[in-house]
Amino acid sequence: MAEVTKAKAPKLADPVAATIDVASQQLIKRAQDLGIDTIFDRAVTMKPCAIGVQGICCKNCSMGPCRLPLPKGGIEGEDTRKGLCGATANTIAARNFIRMVAGGAAAHSDHGRCVAEVFMSAARKETEAYKIKDTNKLLQIAPHLGVAITVEEDGETKDRDIDEIALEVAKVALAEWGKPEGEVLYMKRAPEVLYEKWKKLGVLPRNIDREIVEIMHRTHMGVDQDYKNLIKQGTRAALGDGWGGSMLATDLQDVLFGTPYPVQSEANLGIMKEDHVNIIIHGHEPVLSEMIVAVAQRPELVEYAKSKGAKGIQLGGICCTANEMLQRHGVPVAGTFLQQELAIITGACDAMVVDIQCIMQNLANVAKCFHTKLITTHPIAKMEQDNVIHIEFDEHHAIEDAEKIVRMAIDNFNNRGSEVMIPQQKASQVAGFGVESIQYHLGGTFRGTYYTLNDNIINGRIRGVGAVVGCNNARTRHNEGHIQVVKELIKNDVLVLTTGCNAIACAMEGLLTPESAAVFCGPGLAEVCETVGIPPVLHCGSCVDNSRLLLAATEVVKAGGLGNDICDLPLAGSAPEWMSEKAISIGHYVVCSGIYTVFGVTFPTTGAPVFQDYLFKDLEKMYGGMWDFEADPIKHAHKMIAHIDKKRKALGIDKARERVLMDMADRQALEA
Ligand code: SF4
Ligand code: MSK
């Protein structure tokens, strides 16, 4: 008789090794008990390709893929590796790298274009759902787009009609994606020296789309074969993202939905409520979620939910849609990128509404195991599984779409099984910081700039600023890198500005409260946070809102006393758990804006040491900023601190910090 071979049980993730978050550990275990796989399990069974991860596999034509592994023991002498066409490891790694920039810049910028189109509809008054909400912000951005806010009439200067300004801003903004000549207008918002540097280096983006298209052309088989020239194009596209597409997305969202100011809220899966209809909104574009927030608060819909036996409607967010709803409305955050499947595994998610970016296709498989309605809403982001409902969102019937979705969730409330398990864990947070609110909290009473911030950096209480951002990555323990890097920075008096999933991780850890300063910060930073009443980690929004960080850095330069360019500042960037192409685009525009930036987990050029050296060393001579990589979170933070100290020294303010430290020691000696 033939021997019956038993199918091997798939390897499962160890929940404690997979995440530092107890709520997530519980739900990973629950999924495993129910026989449902999550990304944490898939990361155990599927190993990454060792060559691809180093950036040295080319599949840009059908003669490949050509794989160029590094010889054991490294390269001695000339690097003779080449693909069929002769492409070197440097060319291949540079092509792959800038294709990632193109993907990331396209994602941010297309999001921005979508917002600009809705903005145009609002300016034309074609829709009831969207209005110009923040006229101050409109007046603030108009001149940067060359739109006049006053008019000369009868020899007098008069305020121009706001509707007229909105319409002109909409037209000029939309043209930024494809205008035939000129350069991206917002580039001039950078410090003058930086703008002149870009001009001299020939990297000013001409328009947003063109630079992305040109990357695809140059990286096609047989076009650009010089890694320096390739990365130069990557720089143009990335700058067109940071100072163009992303910055326009942020600004126009602020004008339509309001500029964020600090709000109190909560974070983690414990925000879901067993006795409420839970609607989880996930993705990046706030255009639809704004409508859902408005509709879910309507008394008739709350009553409708009650008629079905629920006590109300609980909204929660995942990824950057979460950050958008949080910073403007205080809507609690359910989790980071890696927690999206887990929100459904609670059994209490009545509807998950997704728009664009960072949405895992496996959500559909997980939703099949529960009652959850999974609703896609964007014409460019559908799923093939048949349990997914597509409700295509359009600004002209936005309210109706949002109402349909909320009613669908309410109608689904009674379809829940008995298998509800919502973890208890949630933390308080204060979010909603930005250029304007940082100025309010850390500006001077009379000077209205970043005076207090600069003063505290100069006197050494604040050692410097760390911009820590970016995703989760299933190849590393969920949130561990984020939290260790941030804690190490604030312990060393580095004020942290955060966006994206790092912001959510920090919120879950309780680092976004003013009270956390006394527990986790060095004495200087703790003193500043206590005096002005801010958390040591400032939540500055979503991924596109990294543009806020560029403008905040520009304001610091303008406030004076810390040099005349962004690269002079004691400032460093970090993405400890990055995974998306957007992170590479963000990293590259941040680097080419003059900021030293460290990435964790892996770096996609390690197989091409010459090209990597160019990114890690040579770029500094050109832009003042450069890339770096460090997987160990503590070493990662200390690389940032070393850079901050290097900049303090160059500014001649290193002695001030030594004095502050001596003051503390003196004080401690006195207390003893
Ligand atoms: Fe290979 Fe060159 Fe084709 Fe790339 S472009 S797959 S290196 S032959
Ligand atoms: S959501 S891009 S996982 S930060 Fe912006 Fe998080 Fe990264 Fe998506």
Short mmCIF file of C-alpha atoms in Angstrom, two decimals, residues 9 29 166 202 214 309 371 379 384 451 537 622:
data_model
loop_
_atom_site.label_atom_id
_atom_site.label_comp_id
_atom_site.label_asym_id
_atom_site.label_seq_id
_atom_site.Cartn_x
_atom_site.Cartn_y
_atom_site.Cartn_z
CA ALA A 9 1.46 22.29 8.35
CA LYS A 29 -2.56 34.23 17.65
CA ALA A 166 -9.70 79.89 -5.54
CA GLY A 202 20.27 71.37 -13.05
CA GLU A 214 11.47 60.57 -18.02
CA GLY A 309 -29.23 47.57 18.28
CA HIS A 371 -18.99 39.28 8.18
CA PRO A 379 -11.37 53.74 -9.79
CA GLU A 384 -10.23 40.73 -8.08
CA TYR A 451 12.10 81.93 17.49
CA VAL A 537 7.16 63.66 19.45
CA MET A 622 26.29 68.44 -3.80
#
